[in-house]
GROMACS .gro file of C-alpha atoms in nm:
model
  298
    1UNK     CA    1   2.940 -12.811  -0.267
    2UNK     CA    2   3.085 -12.511  -0.093
    3UNK     CA    3   2.852 -12.283  -0.276
    4UNK     CA    4   2.558 -12.487  -0.164
    5UNK     CA    5   2.675 -12.469   0.196
    6UNK     CA    6   2.724 -12.094   0.168
    7UNK     CA    7   2.377 -12.051   0.018
    8UNK     CA    8   2.224 -12.266   0.291
    9UNK     CA    9   2.404 -12.065   0.556
   10UNK     CA   10   2.288 -11.739   0.406
   11UNK     CA   11   1.931 -11.871   0.388
   12UNK     CA   12   1.951 -11.987   0.747
   13UNK     CA   13   2.086 -11.653   0.863
   14UNK     CA   14   1.818 -11.472   0.669
   15UNK     CA   15   1.548 -11.693   0.819
   16UNK     CA   16   1.691 -11.633   1.165
   17UNK     CA   17   1.697 -11.259   1.107
   18UNK     CA   18   1.342 -11.263   0.984
   19UNK     CA   19   1.234 -11.473   1.281
   20UNK     CA   20   1.417 -11.244   1.522
   21UNK     CA   21   1.260 -10.936   1.369
   22UNK     CA   22   0.916 -11.096   1.390
   23UNK     CA   23   0.965 -11.216   1.749
   24UNK     CA   24   1.151 -10.919   1.892
   25UNK     CA   25   0.957 -10.670   2.104
   26UNK     CA   26   1.067 -10.367   2.305
   27UNK     CA   27   0.875 -10.268   2.618
   28UNK     CA   28   0.931  -9.914   2.742
   29UNK     CA   29   1.010  -9.825   3.099
   30UNK     CA   30   0.659  -9.702   3.180
   31UNK     CA   31   0.491 -10.002   3.015
   32UNK     CA   32   0.429 -10.367   3.093
   33UNK     CA   33   0.370 -10.643   2.843
   34UNK     CA   34   0.087 -10.897   2.871
   35UNK     CA   35   0.132 -11.206   2.650
   36UNK     CA   36  -0.151 -11.417   2.508
   37UNK     CA   37  -0.044 -11.756   2.368
   38UNK     CA   38  -0.309 -11.903   2.145
   39UNK     CA   39  -0.564 -11.685   2.325
   40UNK     CA   40  -0.459 -11.788   2.675
   41UNK     CA   41  -0.307 -11.541   2.919
   42UNK     CA   42   0.051 -11.615   3.015
   43UNK     CA   43   0.111 -11.576   3.391
   44UNK     CA   44   0.433 -11.378   3.358
   45UNK     CA   45   0.416 -11.009   3.277
   46UNK     CA   46   0.698 -10.882   3.056
   47UNK     CA   47   0.896 -10.600   3.210
   48UNK     CA   48   1.062 -10.307   3.036
   49UNK     CA   49   1.337 -10.380   2.785
   50UNK     CA   50   1.390 -10.629   2.504
   51UNK     CA   51   1.171 -10.939   2.498
   52UNK     CA   52   1.090 -11.222   2.256
   53UNK     CA   53   0.762 -11.389   2.164
   54UNK     CA   54   0.671 -11.675   1.934
   55UNK     CA   55   0.562 -11.524   1.604
   56UNK     CA   56   0.218 -11.632   1.495
   57UNK     CA   57   0.152 -11.797   1.834
   58UNK     CA   58   0.199 -11.524   2.092
   59UNK     CA   59   0.043 -11.180   2.099
   60UNK     CA   60   0.192 -10.906   2.314
   61UNK     CA   61  -0.024 -10.624   2.446
   62UNK     CA   62   0.140 -10.328   2.615
   63UNK     CA   63  -0.024 -10.154   2.909
   64UNK     CA   64   0.068  -9.801   3.013
   65UNK     CA   65   0.152  -9.777   3.384
   66UNK     CA   66   0.170  -9.397   3.403
   67UNK     CA   67  -0.073  -9.185   3.601
   68UNK     CA   68  -0.361  -9.086   3.374
   69UNK     CA   69  -0.535  -8.751   3.414
   70UNK     CA   70  -0.896  -8.781   3.304
   71UNK     CA   71  -1.138  -8.485   3.313
   72UNK     CA   72  -1.492  -8.568   3.414
   73UNK     CA   73  -1.755  -8.382   3.208
   74UNK     CA   74  -1.973  -8.134   3.396
   75UNK     CA   75  -2.269  -8.307   3.557
   76UNK     CA   76  -2.590  -8.124   3.639
   77UNK     CA   77  -2.779  -8.228   3.949
   78UNK     CA   78  -2.992  -8.112   4.241
   79UNK     CA   79  -2.835  -8.091   4.583
   80UNK     CA   80  -2.998  -8.208   4.904
   81UNK     CA   81  -3.123  -7.853   4.975
   82UNK     CA   82  -3.289  -7.833   4.629
   83UNK     CA   83  -3.036  -7.618   4.441
   84UNK     CA   84  -2.952  -7.695   4.078
   85UNK     CA   85  -2.575  -7.697   4.017
   86UNK     CA   86  -2.326  -7.808   3.753
   87UNK     CA   87  -2.010  -7.974   3.883
   88UNK     CA   88  -1.707  -8.097   3.694
   89UNK     CA   89  -1.407  -8.285   3.831
   90UNK     CA   90  -1.079  -8.451   3.737
   91UNK     CA   91  -0.963  -8.805   3.819
   92UNK     CA   92  -0.603  -8.922   3.858
   93UNK     CA   93  -0.559  -9.299   3.828
   94UNK     CA   94  -0.300  -9.558   3.723
   95UNK     CA   95  -0.290  -9.925   3.635
   96UNK     CA   96  -0.145 -10.151   3.905
   97UNK     CA   97  -0.254 -10.486   3.761
   98UNK     CA   98  -0.182 -10.504   3.386
   99UNK     CA   99  -0.336 -10.849   3.342
  100UNK     CA  100  -0.660 -10.754   3.521
  101UNK     CA  101  -0.684 -10.426   3.328
  102UNK     CA  102  -0.666 -10.618   2.999
  103UNK     CA  103  -0.873 -10.926   3.085
  104UNK     CA  104  -1.144 -10.813   3.328
  105UNK     CA  105  -1.262 -10.497   3.150
  106UNK     CA  106  -1.283 -10.418   2.781
  107UNK     CA  107  -1.166 -10.055   2.809
  108UNK     CA  108  -1.058  -9.953   3.155
  109UNK     CA  109  -1.034  -9.582   3.061
  110UNK     CA  110  -1.395  -9.570   2.945
  111UNK     CA  111  -1.505  -9.769   3.249
  112UNK     CA  112  -1.331  -9.531   3.491
  113UNK     CA  113  -1.481  -9.231   3.309
  114UNK     CA  114  -1.836  -9.364   3.335
  115UNK     CA  115  -1.790  -9.462   3.696
  116UNK     CA  116  -1.660  -9.113   3.775
  117UNK     CA  117  -1.961  -8.947   3.613
  118UNK     CA  118  -2.215  -9.161   3.799
  119UNK     CA  119  -2.032  -9.118   4.129
  120UNK     CA  120  -2.019  -8.741   4.078
  121UNK     CA  121  -2.395  -8.730   4.021
  122UNK     CA  122  -2.450  -8.938   4.334
  123UNK     CA  123  -2.227  -8.718   4.548
  124UNK     CA  124  -2.412  -8.406   4.428
  125UNK     CA  125  -2.748  -8.548   4.536
  126UNK     CA  126  -2.615  -8.641   4.882
  127UNK     CA  127  -2.448  -8.308   4.957
  128UNK     CA  128  -2.568  -7.958   5.034
  129UNK     CA  129  -2.464  -7.644   4.853
  130UNK     CA  130  -2.246  -7.519   5.138
  131UNK     CA  131  -2.054  -7.848   5.138
  132UNK     CA  132  -1.988  -7.821   4.764
  133UNK     CA  133  -1.854  -7.469   4.806
  134UNK     CA  134  -1.656  -7.489   5.129
  135UNK     CA  135  -1.605  -7.856   5.227
  136UNK     CA  136  -1.462  -7.995   4.904
  137UNK     CA  137  -1.185  -8.197   5.066
  138UNK     CA  138  -1.434  -8.426   5.236
  139UNK     CA  139  -1.636  -8.462   4.916
  140UNK     CA  140  -1.320  -8.543   4.721
  141UNK     CA  141  -1.238  -8.826   4.961
  142UNK     CA  142  -1.590  -8.966   4.939
  143UNK     CA  143  -1.584  -8.945   4.561
  144UNK     CA  144  -1.247  -9.120   4.553
  145UNK     CA  145  -1.379  -9.409   4.762
  146UNK     CA  146  -1.687  -9.444   4.542
  147UNK     CA  147  -1.476  -9.472   4.225
  148UNK     CA  148  -1.197  -9.681   4.375
  149UNK     CA  149  -1.422  -9.959   4.508
  150UNK     CA  150  -1.509 -10.113   4.167
  151UNK     CA  151  -1.185 -10.002   4.001
  152UNK     CA  152  -0.973 -10.226   4.227
  153UNK     CA  153  -1.112 -10.535   4.053
  154UNK     CA  154  -1.006 -10.389   3.718
  155UNK     CA  155  -0.645 -10.353   3.825
  156UNK     CA  156  -0.679  -9.974   3.848
  157UNK     CA  157  -0.600  -9.758   4.150
  158UNK     CA  158  -0.752  -9.413   4.195
  159UNK     CA  159  -0.484  -9.177   4.323
  160UNK     CA  160  -0.687  -8.859   4.361
  161UNK     CA  161  -1.018  -8.698   4.267
  162UNK     CA  162  -1.066  -8.322   4.264
  163UNK     CA  163  -1.382  -8.116   4.210
  164UNK     CA  164  -1.278  -7.835   3.978
  165UNK     CA  165  -1.572  -7.600   3.952
  166UNK     CA  166  -1.927  -7.558   4.081
  167UNK     CA  167  -2.155  -7.352   3.856
  168UNK     CA  168  -2.455  -7.187   4.024
  169UNK     CA  169  -2.763  -7.019   3.875
  170UNK     CA  170  -2.755  -6.640   3.850
  171UNK     CA  171  -3.040  -6.601   4.098
  172UNK     CA  172  -2.850  -6.806   4.355
  173UNK     CA  173  -2.537  -6.599   4.298
  174UNK     CA  174  -2.730  -6.276   4.361
  175UNK     CA  175  -2.887  -6.422   4.676
  176UNK     CA  176  -2.548  -6.527   4.810
  177UNK     CA  177  -2.406  -6.183   4.729
  178UNK     CA  178  -2.689  -6.014   4.921
  179UNK     CA  179  -2.632  -6.248   5.213
  180UNK     CA  180  -2.261  -6.168   5.218
  181UNK     CA  181  -2.333  -5.794   5.200
  182UNK     CA  182  -2.581  -5.818   5.489
  183UNK     CA  183  -2.329  -6.011   5.698
  184UNK     CA  184  -2.058  -5.753   5.624
  185UNK     CA  185  -2.297  -5.471   5.713
  186UNK     CA  186  -2.384  -5.640   6.042
  187UNK     CA  187  -2.020  -5.684   6.133
  188UNK     CA  188  -1.944  -5.323   6.040
  189UNK     CA  189  -2.225  -5.195   6.261
  190UNK     CA  190  -2.112  -5.409   6.554
  191UNK     CA  191  -1.753  -5.286   6.518
  192UNK     CA  192  -1.872  -4.925   6.492
  193UNK     CA  193  -2.089  -4.960   6.803
  194UNK     CA  194  -1.799  -5.116   6.993
  195UNK     CA  195  -1.573  -4.831   6.886
  196UNK     CA  196  -1.829  -4.575   7.002
  197UNK     CA  197  -1.854  -4.748   7.339
  198UNK     CA  198  -1.478  -4.747   7.387
  199UNK     CA  199  -1.454  -4.386   7.274
  200UNK     CA  200  -1.727  -4.279   7.516
  201UNK     CA  201  -1.543  -4.447   7.803
  202UNK     CA  202  -1.218  -4.272   7.711
  203UNK     CA  203  -1.395  -3.936   7.676
  204UNK     CA  204  -1.556  -3.983   8.018
  205UNK     CA  205  -1.216  -4.050   8.171
  206UNK     CA  206  -1.073  -3.745   7.993
  207UNK     CA  207  -1.358  -3.524   8.116
  208UNK     CA  208  -1.301  -3.646   8.469
  209UNK     CA  209  -0.931  -3.559   8.448
  210UNK     CA  210  -1.003  -3.216   8.299
  211UNK     CA  211  -1.260  -3.138   8.571
  212UNK     CA  212  -0.992  -3.195   8.833
  213UNK     CA  213  -0.737  -2.983   8.642
  214UNK     CA  214  -0.902  -2.680   8.474
  215UNK     CA  215  -0.576  -2.588   8.305
  216UNK     CA  216  -0.598  -2.907   8.099
  217UNK     CA  217  -0.909  -2.772   7.927
  218UNK     CA  218  -0.727  -2.454   7.835
  219UNK     CA  219  -0.433  -2.651   7.697
  220UNK     CA  220  -0.669  -2.864   7.491
  221UNK     CA  221  -0.832  -2.550   7.355
  222UNK     CA  222  -0.492  -2.408   7.259
  223UNK     CA  223  -0.404  -2.732   7.081
  224UNK     CA  224  -0.726  -2.704   6.881
  225UNK     CA  225  -0.639  -2.348   6.784
  226UNK     CA  226  -0.292  -2.457   6.671
  227UNK     CA  227  -0.438  -2.741   6.464
  228UNK     CA  228  -0.685  -2.510   6.290
  229UNK     CA  229  -0.424  -2.238   6.233
  230UNK     CA  230  -0.185  -2.487   6.069
  231UNK     CA  231  -0.420  -2.528   5.775
  232UNK     CA  232  -0.431  -2.269   5.498
  233UNK     CA  233  -0.786  -2.148   5.535
  234UNK     CA  234  -0.984  -1.841   5.629
  235UNK     CA  235  -1.127  -1.984   5.949
  236UNK     CA  236  -1.110  -1.756   6.251
  237UNK     CA  237  -1.107  -1.929   6.590
  238UNK     CA  238  -1.204  -1.727   6.899
  239UNK     CA  239  -1.166  -1.910   7.229
  240UNK     CA  240  -1.472  -1.858   7.444
  241UNK     CA  241  -1.485  -1.984   7.800
  242UNK     CA  242  -1.754  -2.239   7.866
  243UNK     CA  243  -1.814  -2.103   8.217
  244UNK     CA  244  -1.936  -1.774   8.071
  245UNK     CA  245  -2.191  -1.959   7.862
  246UNK     CA  246  -2.316  -2.141   8.168
  247UNK     CA  247  -2.340  -1.811   8.361
  248UNK     CA  248  -2.540  -1.648   8.084
  249UNK     CA  249  -2.769  -1.948   8.061
  250UNK     CA  250  -2.840  -1.940   8.437
  251UNK     CA  251  -2.900  -1.564   8.426
  252UNK     CA  252  -3.146  -1.601   8.139
  253UNK     CA  253  -3.337  -1.874   8.320
  254UNK     CA  254  -3.361  -1.656   8.636
  255UNK     CA  255  -3.489  -1.360   8.435
  256UNK     CA  256  -3.760  -1.572   8.279
  257UNK     CA  257  -3.875  -1.687   8.622
  258UNK     CA  258  -3.897  -1.325   8.752
  259UNK     CA  259  -4.082  -1.186   8.449
  260UNK     CA  260  -4.338  -1.464   8.439
  261UNK     CA  261  -4.665  -1.327   8.604
  262UNK     CA  262  -4.852  -1.524   8.862
  263UNK     CA  263  -5.142  -1.704   8.711
  264UNK     CA  264  -5.466  -1.622   8.896
  265UNK     CA  265  -5.732  -1.877   8.902
  266UNK     CA  266  -6.064  -1.740   8.774
  267UNK     CA  267  -6.345  -1.708   9.028
  268UNK     CA  268  -6.647  -1.901   8.919
  269UNK     CA  269  -6.964  -1.712   9.034
  270UNK     CA  270  -7.233  -1.910   9.201
  271UNK     CA  271  -7.514  -1.993   8.973
  272UNK     CA  272  -7.844  -1.867   9.109
  273UNK     CA  273  -8.135  -2.069   9.007
  274UNK     CA  274  -8.435  -1.848   8.912
  275UNK     CA  275  -8.740  -1.858   9.137
  276UNK     CA  276  -9.039  -1.973   8.945
  277UNK     CA  277  -9.353  -1.780   9.020
  278UNK     CA  278  -9.650  -1.986   9.121
  279UNK     CA  279  -9.917  -1.905   8.874
  280UNK     CA  280 -10.274  -2.029   8.912
  281UNK     CA  281 -10.326  -2.332   8.707
  282UNK     CA  282 -10.578  -2.288   8.427
  283UNK     CA  283 -10.922  -2.445   8.487
  284UNK     CA  284 -10.967  -2.781   8.344
  285UNK     CA  285 -11.237  -2.868   8.095
  286UNK     CA  286 -11.430  -3.069   8.353
  287UNK     CA  287 -11.458  -2.767   8.587
  288UNK     CA  288 -11.590  -2.551   8.303
  289UNK     CA  289 -11.857  -2.802   8.220
  290UNK     CA  290 -11.959  -2.854   8.577
  291UNK     CA  291 -11.973  -2.476   8.634
  292UNK     CA  292 -12.205  -2.427   8.337
  293UNK     CA  293 -12.437  -2.695   8.459
  294UNK     CA  294 -12.466  -2.535   8.802
  295UNK     CA  295 -12.553  -2.200   8.650
  296UNK     CA  296 -12.832  -2.358   8.443
  297UNK     CA  297 -12.984  -2.513   8.749
  298UNK     CA  298 -12.986  -2.183   8.925
   0.00000   0.00000   0.00000
């Protein structure tokens, strides 16, 4: 009798252990458990830790609640200003409703990926090339709203969307490089012209000061001599007063004026028209005929 009780107890303990092993489940800290009992969703969501289900009746499905980083494949499209580009992005999302993520969509990861690709193509067609290159923050916000609108019904929240790279054709890259070079050249010329203007103003002020103090010009000349002599070269500097050059130039101009002969205007003689002699006009044919007739009559 005792042996039978012991055997029954051992069998009961073994059955309990088997049942416990079949019903026991462990949900990790970053997971949530969704229970289906005979195919129907249970309203309570199992939290992290140890939990029990009915073996053969309940089915536990674990849902990861961590932030998922999903790269979006590069999408090729035409911008609003008719430029062909290839753009790739990355999406950061997480599950906030485990039951909705399991029940309302078959595979929420695949659904988010497809939605991100279509939204990226749409945002490329609505934007210009300059916006894709320089105004990415605004495009990221618009792309996030486009993906997050349908994802809310799936129990998924989009945390952030970032455009990683924008690939341009080689011809467009060369055109942009030429544009940047032209802009740099324009700015360099404007800066150079401004510097010349400021330098001319300073030189005019310096010339005015030196004209009032002639000794300043001599000091400046001596400084130039010192600067040239400091270098190890074979240059010979001879100071030459500028006033002497001006004197020689004035003297040469005066000599040219004295030596230049006076230009006499040529006298144009009066043109005498020749006097035509009045010669007797030759007799006409009628006179000759009439004269011959008169002689015959005589």
